[in-house]
PDB file of C-alpha atoms in Angstrom:
ATOM      1  CA  MET A  24       7.556   8.938 -20.419  1.00 93.00           C
ATOM      2  CA  PHE A  25       5.496   5.809 -19.810  1.00 97.00           C
ATOM      3  CA  GLU A  26       1.836   4.839 -19.424  1.00 98.00           C
ATOM      4  CA  ALA A  27      -0.258   3.064 -16.819  1.00 98.00           C
ATOM      5  CA  VAL A  28      -3.675   1.619 -17.616  1.00 98.00           C
ATOM      6  CA  SER A  29      -6.364   2.066 -14.979  1.00 98.00           C
ATOM      7  CA  SER A  30      -8.990  -0.529 -14.117  1.00 97.00           C
ATOM      8  CA  ASP A  31     -11.588   1.081 -16.430  1.00 97.00           C
ATOM      9  CA  GLY A  32      -9.130   1.163 -19.355  1.00 98.00           C
ATOM     10  CA  THR A  33      -8.186   4.837 -19.000  1.00 98.00           C
ATOM     11  CA  VAL A  34      -4.580   5.467 -20.042  1.00 98.00           C
ATOM     12  CA  ILE A  35      -2.634   7.549 -17.525  1.00 98.00           C
ATOM     13  CA  ALA A  36       0.421   9.436 -18.826  1.00 98.00           C
ATOM     14  CA  CYS A  37       3.400   9.289 -16.474  1.00 98.00           C
ATOM     15  CA  GLU A  38       6.922  10.680 -16.412  1.00 97.00           C
ATOM     16  CA  ARG A  39       9.929   9.495 -14.456  1.00 96.00           C
ATOM     17  CA  HIS A  40      12.575  11.850 -13.026  1.00 95.00           C
ATOM     18  CA  GLY A  41      15.803  10.405 -11.702  1.00 91.00           C
ATOM     19  CA  ALA A  42      16.471   6.702 -11.335  1.00 77.00           C
ATOM     20  CA  ALA A  43      18.025   5.784  -8.006  1.00 80.00           C
ATOM     21  CA  GLY A  44      16.371   5.825  -4.620  1.00 86.00           C
ATOM     22  CA  PRO A  45      12.864   4.995  -3.379  1.00 96.00           C
ATOM     23  CA  THR A  46       9.972   5.772  -5.712  1.00 97.00           C
ATOM     24  CA  LEU A  47       8.102   8.973  -4.892  1.00 98.00           C
ATOM     25  CA  VAL A  48       4.833   9.711  -6.728  1.00 98.00           C
ATOM     26  CA  LEU A  49       3.537  13.300  -6.936  1.00 98.00           C
ATOM     27  CA  VAL A  50      -0.217  13.988  -7.137  1.00 98.00           C
ATOM     28  CA  GLY A  51      -1.304  17.347  -8.554  1.00 98.00           C
ATOM     29  CA  GLY A  52      -4.149  19.519  -7.360  1.00 97.00           C
ATOM     30  CA  THR A  53      -7.003  21.223  -9.195  1.00 97.00           C
ATOM     31  CA  LEU A  54      -6.200  22.143 -12.824  1.00 96.00           C
ATOM     32  CA  MET A  55      -2.616  20.863 -12.485  1.00 96.00           C
ATOM     33  CA  THR A  56      -0.886  18.665 -15.052  1.00 96.00           C
ATOM     34  CA  ARG A  57       2.390  16.865 -14.457  1.00 97.00           C
ATOM     35  CA  VAL A  58       4.222  19.836 -16.019  1.00 94.00           C
ATOM     36  CA  ARG A  59       3.376  21.904 -12.941  1.00 93.00           C
ATOM     37  CA  HIS A  60       5.319  19.482 -10.748  1.00 95.00           C
ATOM     38  CA  ALA A  61       8.389  19.310 -12.999  1.00 96.00           C
ATOM     39  CA  PRO A  62      10.497  21.849 -10.999  1.00 97.00           C
ATOM     40  CA  LEU A  63       9.788  20.049  -7.721  1.00 98.00           C
ATOM     41  CA  ALA A  64      10.401  16.671  -9.334  1.00 98.00           C
ATOM     42  CA  SER A  65      13.806  17.734 -10.645  1.00 97.00           C
ATOM     43  CA  LEU A  66      14.886  18.768  -7.138  1.00 97.00           C
ATOM     44  CA  LEU A  67      13.583  15.590  -5.505  1.00 97.00           C
ATOM     45  CA  ALA A  68      15.176  13.417  -8.219  1.00 96.00           C
ATOM     46  CA  ARG A  69      18.520  13.818  -6.462  1.00 94.00           C
ATOM     47  CA  ASP A  70      17.312  11.436  -3.743  1.00 95.00           C
ATOM     48  CA  PHE A  71      14.302   9.627  -5.205  1.00 97.00           C
ATOM     49  CA  GLY A  72      12.983   8.040  -8.344  1.00 97.00           C
ATOM     50  CA  VAL A  73      10.212  10.611  -8.835  1.00 98.00           C
ATOM     51  CA  VAL A  74       7.090   9.878 -10.861  1.00 98.00           C
ATOM     52  CA  THR A  75       4.681  12.584 -11.977  1.00 98.00           C
ATOM     53  CA  TYR A  76       1.457  11.860 -13.836  1.00 98.00           C
ATOM     54  CA  ASP A  77      -1.477  13.581 -15.481  1.00 98.00           C
ATOM     55  CA  ARG A  78      -4.649  12.914 -13.571  1.00 98.00           C
ATOM     56  CA  ARG A  79      -7.486  11.680 -15.778  1.00 98.00           C
ATOM     57  CA  GLY A  80      -8.895  14.236 -18.199  1.00 97.00           C
ATOM     58  CA  ARG A  81      -5.719  16.334 -18.132  1.00 97.00           C
ATOM     59  CA  GLY A  82      -2.605  16.653 -20.252  1.00 96.00           C
ATOM     60  CA  ASP A  83      -1.798  13.421 -22.074  1.00 97.00           C
ATOM     61  CA  SER A  84      -4.033  11.146 -19.990  1.00 98.00           C
ATOM     62  CA  GLY A  85      -7.346   9.754 -21.140  1.00 98.00           C
ATOM     63  CA  ASP A  86     -10.721  10.016 -19.434  1.00 97.00           C
ATOM     64  CA  HIS A  87     -13.992   8.187 -18.955  1.00 96.00           C
ATOM     65  CA  PRO A  88     -17.561   9.543 -19.348  1.00 94.00           C
ATOM     66  CA  VAL A  89     -18.444   8.513 -15.796  1.00 95.00           C
ATOM     67  CA  TYR A  90     -16.444   9.946 -12.904  1.00 97.00           C
ATOM     68  CA  ASP A  91     -16.054   8.636  -9.390  1.00 97.00           C
ATOM     69  CA  VAL A  92     -13.328   9.339  -6.832  1.00 98.00           C
ATOM     70  CA  GLN A  93     -12.616   5.613  -6.763  1.00 98.00           C
ATOM     71  CA  ARG A  94     -11.630   5.801 -10.435  1.00 98.00           C
ATOM     72  CA  GLU A  95      -8.891   8.290  -9.536  1.00 98.00           C
ATOM     73  CA  VAL A  96      -7.753   6.030  -6.714  1.00 98.00           C
ATOM     74  CA  ASP A  97      -7.649   3.219  -9.265  1.00 98.00           C
ATOM     75  CA  ASP A  98      -5.544   5.455 -11.540  1.00 98.00           C
ATOM     76  CA  LEU A  99      -3.030   5.987  -8.764  1.00 98.00           C
ATOM     77  CA  ASP A 100      -3.027   2.265  -7.978  1.00 98.00           C
ATOM     78  CA  ALA A 101      -2.262   1.561 -11.649  1.00 98.00           C
ATOM     79  CA  VAL A 102       0.691   3.967 -11.512  1.00 98.00           C
ATOM     80  CA  ILE A 103       1.944   2.351  -8.308  1.00 98.00           C
ATOM     81  CA  GLU A 104       1.633  -1.131  -9.787  1.00 97.00           C
ATOM     82  CA  ARG A 105       3.452   0.005 -12.924  1.00 97.00           C
ATOM     83  CA  VAL A 106       6.439   1.347 -10.966  1.00 96.00           C
ATOM     84  CA  GLY A 107       6.346  -1.286  -8.239  1.00 93.00           C
ATOM     85  CA  GLY A 108       4.960  -0.393  -4.839  1.00 86.00           C
ATOM     86  CA  PRO A 109       4.784   0.429  -2.074  1.00 96.00           C
ATOM     87  CA  VAL A 110       5.741   4.014  -2.875  1.00 98.00           C
ATOM     88  CA  LEU A 111       6.196   7.300  -1.115  1.00 98.00           C
ATOM     89  CA  LEU A 112       3.369   9.704  -1.968  1.00 98.00           C
ATOM     90  CA  PHE A 113       3.049  13.492  -2.064  1.00 98.00           C
ATOM     91  CA  GLY A 114      -0.174  15.367  -2.742  1.00 98.00           C
ATOM     92  CA  MET A 115      -0.639  19.074  -3.422  1.00 98.00           C
ATOM     93  CA  SER A 116      -3.828  20.999  -2.549  1.00 98.00           C
ATOM     94  CA  SER A 117      -6.891  18.938  -3.579  1.00 98.00           C
ATOM     95  CA  GLY A 118      -4.397  16.331  -4.774  1.00 98.00           C
ATOM     96  CA  ALA A 119      -3.390  16.026  -1.125  1.00 98.00           C
ATOM     97  CA  VAL A 120      -6.949  15.015  -0.277  1.00 98.00           C
ATOM     98  CA  LEU A 121      -6.992  12.528  -3.154  1.00 98.00           C
ATOM     99  CA  ALA A 122      -3.689  11.080  -1.913  1.00 98.00           C
ATOM    100  CA  LEU A 123      -5.055  10.833   1.624  1.00 98.00           C
ATOM    101  CA  GLU A 124      -8.200   9.152   0.325  1.00 98.00           C
ATOM    102  CA  ALA A 125      -6.132   6.660  -1.689  1.00 98.00           C
ATOM    103  CA  VAL A 126      -4.105   5.637   1.355  1.00 98.00           C
ATOM    104  CA  ALA A 127      -7.297   5.286   3.390  1.00 98.00           C
ATOM    105  CA  ARG A 128      -8.686   2.996   0.689  1.00 97.00           C
ATOM    106  CA  GLY A 129      -5.639   0.750   0.728  1.00 97.00           C
ATOM    107  CA  SER A 130      -3.210   2.043  -1.913  1.00 98.00           C
ATOM    108  CA  ALA A 131       0.313   0.655  -1.505  1.00 98.00           C
ATOM    109  CA  VAL A 132       1.965   3.661   0.148  1.00 98.00           C
ATOM    110  CA  SER A 133       4.591   3.567   2.886  1.00 98.00           C
ATOM    111  CA  ALA A 134       4.630   7.283   3.779  1.00 98.00           C
ATOM    112  CA  LEU A 135       2.493  10.267   2.801  1.00 98.00           C
ATOM    113  CA  ALA A 136       3.199  14.006   2.607  1.00 98.00           C
ATOM    114  CA  LEU A 137       0.542  16.654   2.010  1.00 98.00           C
ATOM    115  CA  TYR A 138       0.780  20.356   1.236  1.00 98.00           C
ATOM    116  CA  GLU A 139      -2.146  22.616   2.072  1.00 98.00           C
ATOM    117  CA  PRO A 140      -5.207  20.434   1.580  1.00 98.00           C
ATOM    118  CA  PRO A 141      -7.790  23.216   1.139  1.00 97.00           C
ATOM    119  CA  PHE A 142     -10.082  22.245   3.990  1.00 98.00           C
ATOM    120  CA  VAL A 143     -12.484  24.850   5.377  1.00 97.00           C
ATOM    121  CA  VAL A 144     -13.060  23.775   8.966  1.00 97.00           C
ATOM    122  CA  ASP A 145     -14.164  27.024  10.606  1.00 97.00           C
ATOM    123  CA  GLY A 146     -15.323  30.577   9.861  1.00 96.00           C
ATOM    124  CA  SER A 147     -11.964  31.893   8.659  1.00 95.00           C
ATOM    125  CA  ARG A 148     -13.392  32.040   5.116  1.00 94.00           C
ATOM    126  CA  PRO A 149     -16.830  31.492   3.614  1.00 93.00           C
ATOM    127  CA  PRO A 150     -17.725  27.819   3.254  1.00 95.00           C
ATOM    128  CA  LEU A 151     -18.263  26.309  -0.163  1.00 95.00           C
ATOM    129  CA  PRO A 152     -21.918  26.837  -1.140  1.00 95.00           C
ATOM    130  CA  ALA A 153     -24.052  23.711  -1.366  1.00 93.00           C
ATOM    131  CA  ASP A 154     -24.675  24.370  -5.070  1.00 96.00           C
ATOM    132  CA  TYR A 155     -20.993  24.939  -5.983  1.00 96.00           C
ATOM    133  CA  LEU A 156     -20.551  21.659  -7.859  1.00 96.00           C
ATOM    134  CA  ASP A 157     -23.928  21.988  -9.602  1.00 97.00           C
ATOM    135  CA  ARG A 158     -23.012  25.453 -10.874  1.00 97.00           C
ATOM    136  CA  VAL A 159     -19.649  24.297 -12.222  1.00 97.00           C
ATOM    137  CA  GLN A 160     -21.276  21.359 -13.986  1.00 97.00           C
ATOM    138  CA  GLU A 161     -23.963  23.639 -15.415  1.00 98.00           C
ATOM    139  CA  PHE A 162     -21.368  25.984 -16.916  1.00 98.00           C
ATOM    140  CA  LEU A 163     -19.456  23.065 -18.428  1.00 97.00           C
ATOM    141  CA  ALA A 164     -22.640  21.494 -19.810  1.00 97.00           C
ATOM    142  CA  HIS A 165     -23.145  24.720 -21.767  1.00 97.00           C
ATOM    143  CA  GLY A 166     -19.569  24.642 -23.021  1.00 96.00           C
ATOM    144  CA  ASP A 167     -18.534  27.663 -20.956  1.00 97.00           C
ATOM    145  CA  SER A 168     -15.177  26.605 -19.501  1.00 96.00           C
ATOM    146  CA  ALA A 169     -14.258  30.218 -18.751  1.00 94.00           C
ATOM    147  CA  ALA A 170     -17.338  30.666 -16.550  1.00 95.00           C
ATOM    148  CA  ALA A 171     -16.664  27.357 -14.768  1.00 97.00           C
ATOM    149  CA  LEU A 172     -13.076  28.430 -14.164  1.00 96.00           C
ATOM    150  CA  THR A 173     -14.144  31.840 -12.909  1.00 95.00           C
ATOM    151  CA  HIS A 174     -16.661  30.249 -10.540  1.00 96.00           C
ATOM    152  CA  PHE A 175     -13.940  27.984  -9.154  1.00 96.00           C
ATOM    153  CA  LEU A 176     -11.566  30.897  -8.592  1.00 95.00           C
ATOM    154  CA  THR A 177     -14.130  33.265  -7.042  1.00 93.00           C
ATOM    155  CA  VAL A 178     -16.169  30.763  -5.035  1.00 93.00           C
ATOM    156  CA  GLY A 179     -13.904  27.732  -4.682  1.00 92.00           C
ATOM    157  CA  LEU A 180     -10.722  29.678  -3.897  1.00 90.00           C
ATOM    158  CA  ALA A 181     -12.423  32.884  -2.685  1.00 88.00           C
ATOM    159  CA  LEU A 182     -10.112  35.050  -4.804  1.00 86.00           C
ATOM    160  CA  PRO A 183     -11.075  38.713  -5.361  1.00 86.00           C
ATOM    161  CA  ASP A 184     -12.429  39.703  -8.769  1.00 84.00           C
ATOM    162  CA  GLU A 185      -9.519  42.051  -9.478  1.00 85.00           C
ATOM    163  CA  ASP A 186      -7.010  39.207  -9.121  1.00 84.00           C
ATOM    164  CA  ILE A 187      -8.939  37.089 -11.598  1.00 87.00           C
ATOM    165  CA  ALA A 188      -9.190  39.943 -14.097  1.00 84.00           C
ATOM    166  CA  GLY A 189      -5.400  40.072 -14.186  1.00 83.00           C
ATOM    167  CA  MET A 190      -5.118  36.302 -14.614  1.00 87.00           C
ATOM    168  CA  ARG A 191      -7.197  36.375 -17.784  1.00 88.00           C
ATOM    169  CA  HIS A 192      -4.333  38.069 -19.620  1.00 85.00           C
ATOM    170  CA  THR A 193      -1.663  35.538 -18.634  1.00 88.00           C
ATOM    171  CA  PRO A 194      -0.612  32.430 -20.616  1.00 87.00           C
ATOM    172  CA  VAL A 195      -1.710  30.164 -17.774  1.00 90.00           C
ATOM    173  CA  TRP A 196      -5.384  31.076 -18.280  1.00 93.00           C
ATOM    174  CA  ALA A 197      -5.635  29.069 -21.512  1.00 91.00           C
ATOM    175  CA  ALA A 198      -4.037  26.071 -19.819  1.00 92.00           C
ATOM    176  CA  TRP A 199      -6.518  26.328 -16.961  1.00 94.00           C
ATOM    177  CA  GLU A 200      -9.433  26.532 -19.372  1.00 94.00           C
ATOM    178  CA  ALA A 201      -8.200  23.365 -21.081  1.00 94.00           C
ATOM    179  CA  THR A 202      -8.370  21.434 -17.798  1.00 96.00           C
ATOM    180  CA  ALA A 203     -11.537  23.155 -16.523  1.00 97.00           C
ATOM    181  CA  PRO A 204     -13.709  20.124 -17.482  1.00 97.00           C
ATOM    182  CA  THR A 205     -12.012  18.291 -14.595  1.00 98.00           C
ATOM    183  CA  LEU A 206     -13.134  20.848 -11.999  1.00 98.00           C
ATOM    184  CA  PRO A 207     -16.073  18.629 -10.972  1.00 98.00           C
ATOM    185  CA  TYR A 208     -13.588  15.838 -10.229  1.00 98.00           C
ATOM    186  CA  ASP A 209     -11.840  17.879  -7.567  1.00 98.00           C
ATOM    187  CA  GLY A 210     -15.228  19.080  -6.367  1.00 97.00           C
ATOM    188  CA  GLN A 211     -16.109  15.462  -5.604  1.00 97.00           C
ATOM    189  CA  VAL A 212     -12.720  14.777  -4.032  1.00 97.00           C
ATOM    190  CA  MET A 213     -13.274  17.731  -1.669  1.00 97.00           C
ATOM    191  CA  ALA A 214     -16.951  16.969  -0.983  1.00 94.00           C
ATOM    192  CA  GLY A 215     -17.934  17.726   2.606  1.00 93.00           C
ATOM    193  CA  THR A 216     -14.526  19.105   3.642  1.00 97.00           C
ATOM    194  CA  MET A 217     -15.060  22.794   2.797  1.00 97.00           C
ATOM    195  CA  SER A 218     -18.271  23.302   4.734  1.00 96.00           C
ATOM    196  CA  GLY A 219     -16.890  25.339   7.633  1.00 97.00           C
ATOM    197  CA  ARG A 220     -17.390  22.392   9.973  1.00 96.00           C
ATOM    198  CA  PRO A 221     -14.712  20.215  11.611  1.00 96.00           C
ATOM    199  CA  LEU A 222     -13.327  17.326   9.573  1.00 96.00           C
ATOM    200  CA  PRO A 223     -14.932  13.919  10.140  1.00 90.00           C
ATOM    201  CA  THR A 224     -12.848  11.995  12.652  1.00 85.00           C
ATOM    202  CA  ASP A 225     -13.427   8.592  11.062  1.00 90.00           C
ATOM    203  CA  ARG A 226     -13.036   9.243   7.316  1.00 92.00           C
ATOM    204  CA  TRP A 227      -9.299   8.567   7.244  1.00 95.00           C
ATOM    205  CA  ARG A 228      -9.051   6.450  10.385  1.00 93.00           C
ATOM    206  CA  SER A 229      -7.436   3.605   8.406  1.00 96.00           C
ATOM    207  CA  VAL A 230      -4.429   5.776   7.467  1.00 97.00           C
ATOM    208  CA  ASP A 231      -1.669   4.353   9.666  1.00 96.00           C
ATOM    209  CA  VAL A 232       1.461   5.311   7.705  1.00 98.00           C
ATOM    210  CA  PRO A 233       3.571   8.360   8.660  1.00 98.00           C
ATOM    211  CA  VAL A 234       1.872  11.530   7.367  1.00 98.00           C
ATOM    212  CA  LEU A 235       3.414  14.977   6.988  1.00 98.00           C
ATOM    213  CA  VAL A 236       0.896  17.824   6.827  1.00 98.00           C
ATOM    214  CA  ALA A 237       2.618  21.002   5.630  1.00 98.00           C
ATOM    215  CA  HIS A 238       1.330  24.519   5.125  1.00 98.00           C
ATOM    216  CA  GLY A 239       2.810  27.930   4.414  1.00 98.00           C
ATOM    217  CA  SER A 240       3.228  30.369   7.297  1.00 97.00           C
ATOM    218  CA  ALA A 241       2.348  33.241   4.941  1.00 97.00           C
ATOM    219  CA  GLY A 242      -0.631  31.508   3.366  1.00 93.00           C
ATOM    220  CA  GLU A 243      -4.372  31.636   3.908  1.00 94.00           C
ATOM    221  CA  THR A 244      -5.513  31.240   7.500  1.00 96.00           C
ATOM    222  CA  TYR A 245      -8.172  28.704   6.587  1.00 96.00           C
ATOM    223  CA  MET A 246      -5.627  26.363   5.010  1.00 96.00           C
ATOM    224  CA  ALA A 247      -3.350  26.561   8.037  1.00 98.00           C
ATOM    225  CA  ASN A 248      -6.314  25.835  10.302  1.00 98.00           C
ATOM    226  CA  GLY A 249      -7.326  22.877   8.162  1.00 98.00           C
ATOM    227  CA  ALA A 250      -3.783  21.507   8.214  1.00 98.00           C
ATOM    228  CA  ARG A 251      -3.631  21.826  11.992  1.00 97.00           C
ATOM    229  CA  GLU A 252      -6.919  20.018  12.447  1.00 97.00           C
ATOM    230  CA  LEU A 253      -5.944  17.170  10.133  1.00 97.00           C
ATOM    231  CA  ALA A 254      -2.587  16.805  11.888  1.00 97.00           C
ATOM    232  CA  SER A 255      -4.415  16.410  15.199  1.00 95.00           C
ATOM    233  CA  HIS A 256      -6.093  13.198  14.018  1.00 93.00           C
ATOM    234  CA  GLY A 257      -3.351  10.825  15.148  1.00 93.00           C
ATOM    235  CA  ASP A 258       0.162  10.343  16.454  1.00 96.00           C
ATOM    236  CA  ASN A 259       1.292   9.346  12.940  1.00 97.00           C
ATOM    237  CA  TYR A 260       0.582  12.902  11.681  1.00 98.00           C
ATOM    238  CA  THR A 261       3.266  15.604  11.805  1.00 98.00           C
ATOM    239  CA  LEU A 262       2.500  19.294  11.219  1.00 98.00           C
ATOM    240  CA  HIS A 263       5.097  21.516   9.542  1.00 98.00           C
ATOM    241  CA  ALA A 264       4.876  25.220   8.667  1.00 98.00           C
ATOM    242  CA  LEU A 265       7.083  26.488   5.822  1.00 98.00           C
ATOM    243  CA  PRO A 266       8.330  29.994   6.671  1.00 97.00           C
ATOM    244  CA  GLY A 267       7.283  32.695   4.227  1.00 97.00           C
ATOM    245  CA  GLN A 268       5.394  30.339   1.921  1.00 98.00           C
ATOM    246  CA  ASP A 269       1.803  30.392   0.690  1.00 96.00           C
ATOM    247  CA  HIS A 270      -0.248  28.084  -1.535  1.00 95.00           C
ATOM    248  CA  ASN A 271       2.013  28.827  -4.495  1.00 94.00           C
ATOM    249  CA  VAL A 272       4.892  27.195  -2.664  1.00 97.00           C
ATOM    250  CA  ASP A 273       8.491  27.570  -3.868  1.00 98.00           C
ATOM    251  CA  PRO A 274       9.807  24.105  -4.852  1.00 98.00           C
ATOM    252  CA  HIS A 275      13.196  25.050  -3.384  1.00 98.00           C
ATOM    253  CA  ALA A 276      11.525  25.571   0.002  1.00 98.00           C
ATOM    254  CA  LEU A 277       9.362  22.447  -0.205  1.00 98.00           C
ATOM    255  CA  ALA A 278      11.855  19.892  -1.558  1.00 98.00           C
ATOM    256  CA  PRO A 279      14.181  19.835   1.496  1.00 98.00           C
ATOM    257  CA  VAL A 280      11.200  19.373   3.819  1.00 98.00           C
ATOM    258  CA  LEU A 281       9.900  16.441   1.793  1.00 98.00           C
ATOM    259  CA  THR A 282      13.357  14.898   1.526  1.00 97.00           C
ATOM    260  CA  ALA A 283      13.922  15.126   5.278  1.00 98.00           C
ATOM    261  CA  PHE A 284      10.525  13.583   6.011  1.00 98.00           C
ATOM    262  CA  PHE A 285      10.781  10.716   3.543  1.00 98.00           C
ATOM    263  CA  THR A 286      14.383   9.858   4.455  1.00 96.00           C
ATOM    264  CA  GLY A 287      13.923  10.306   8.190  1.00 92.00           C
ATOM    265  CA  THR A 288      16.750  12.822   8.477  1.00 83.00           C
TER     266      THR A 288
END
C-alpha cells in the first residue's frame, strides 16, 4: 500500500502488485474500488509492476466537495508521478473513458488498453435520458443511496428490474451503496457519449499512443458497437473481441490479451 496526493490535496490510496517489469496502472469503472481489480492485477503482476488505486470518494481514498473530471485526471497524474511515468494504462468500463480522457489531456502514458467503454452510439439500446445525472444527484441529496444505485442500474445500465431485485440480496449490494455517492462522477465522465449519437471525432484527437479497444463477443450489442466506432478513430487503435466474454469479463481471459498488447507479442 502507498498513497499519492492529488493537486487539490485529496489522498489517493494505491496498491502495488509485483515488482519487476513496466508499470501498469489499472483504472476502475463505476462503483469499483481497487479490490475489484485484485484478481486481474495478480495475473498481470507476472509481467508488470501493477498499480491499482481507489478513485476519489471510494475505498480508502479521500474526496473533495467539488467534483470535476479534471480532478480525476489530476488524481491519475499524481499516481503516475508517484510511481514514475510514463506508464501503461488500462481502463475498465467508465474507467476506460476516464483513462482515454486522461491520455487526451496529456497524462504520461505510453500505451492504453480499454475494455468495454459503455458508449451508446446508435439505437441498439435506449440512450441515457437528459435528466439522468440530475435524478441521481437528487436521490443522493436526499440521502437515498439505494434509489440512486437503482436508477443507475435500471437507466444507466438498462438492466431489467428482476435482475436488480436479485442483486439486493447479495453482499455486493452494500458495497455498491457505499460507493453510490460517486455515481455522479462517472455520469460526468460519460457525459455526451451515451446519447445514441456517434462519438465526437475530435474529442480524443490528441491521443497518439497505441490503443487497444476490447469488448466481449457475448456482451451487450451497444458496447460492441461503441468499441468498434471508437476503434475506427485512428490507425493507432486496435479492436479486439474476447470470445465468450461479456461486461463481467473473466480476468483469466483478459490478462493474456493485455499482456500481449503491452509487450508487443
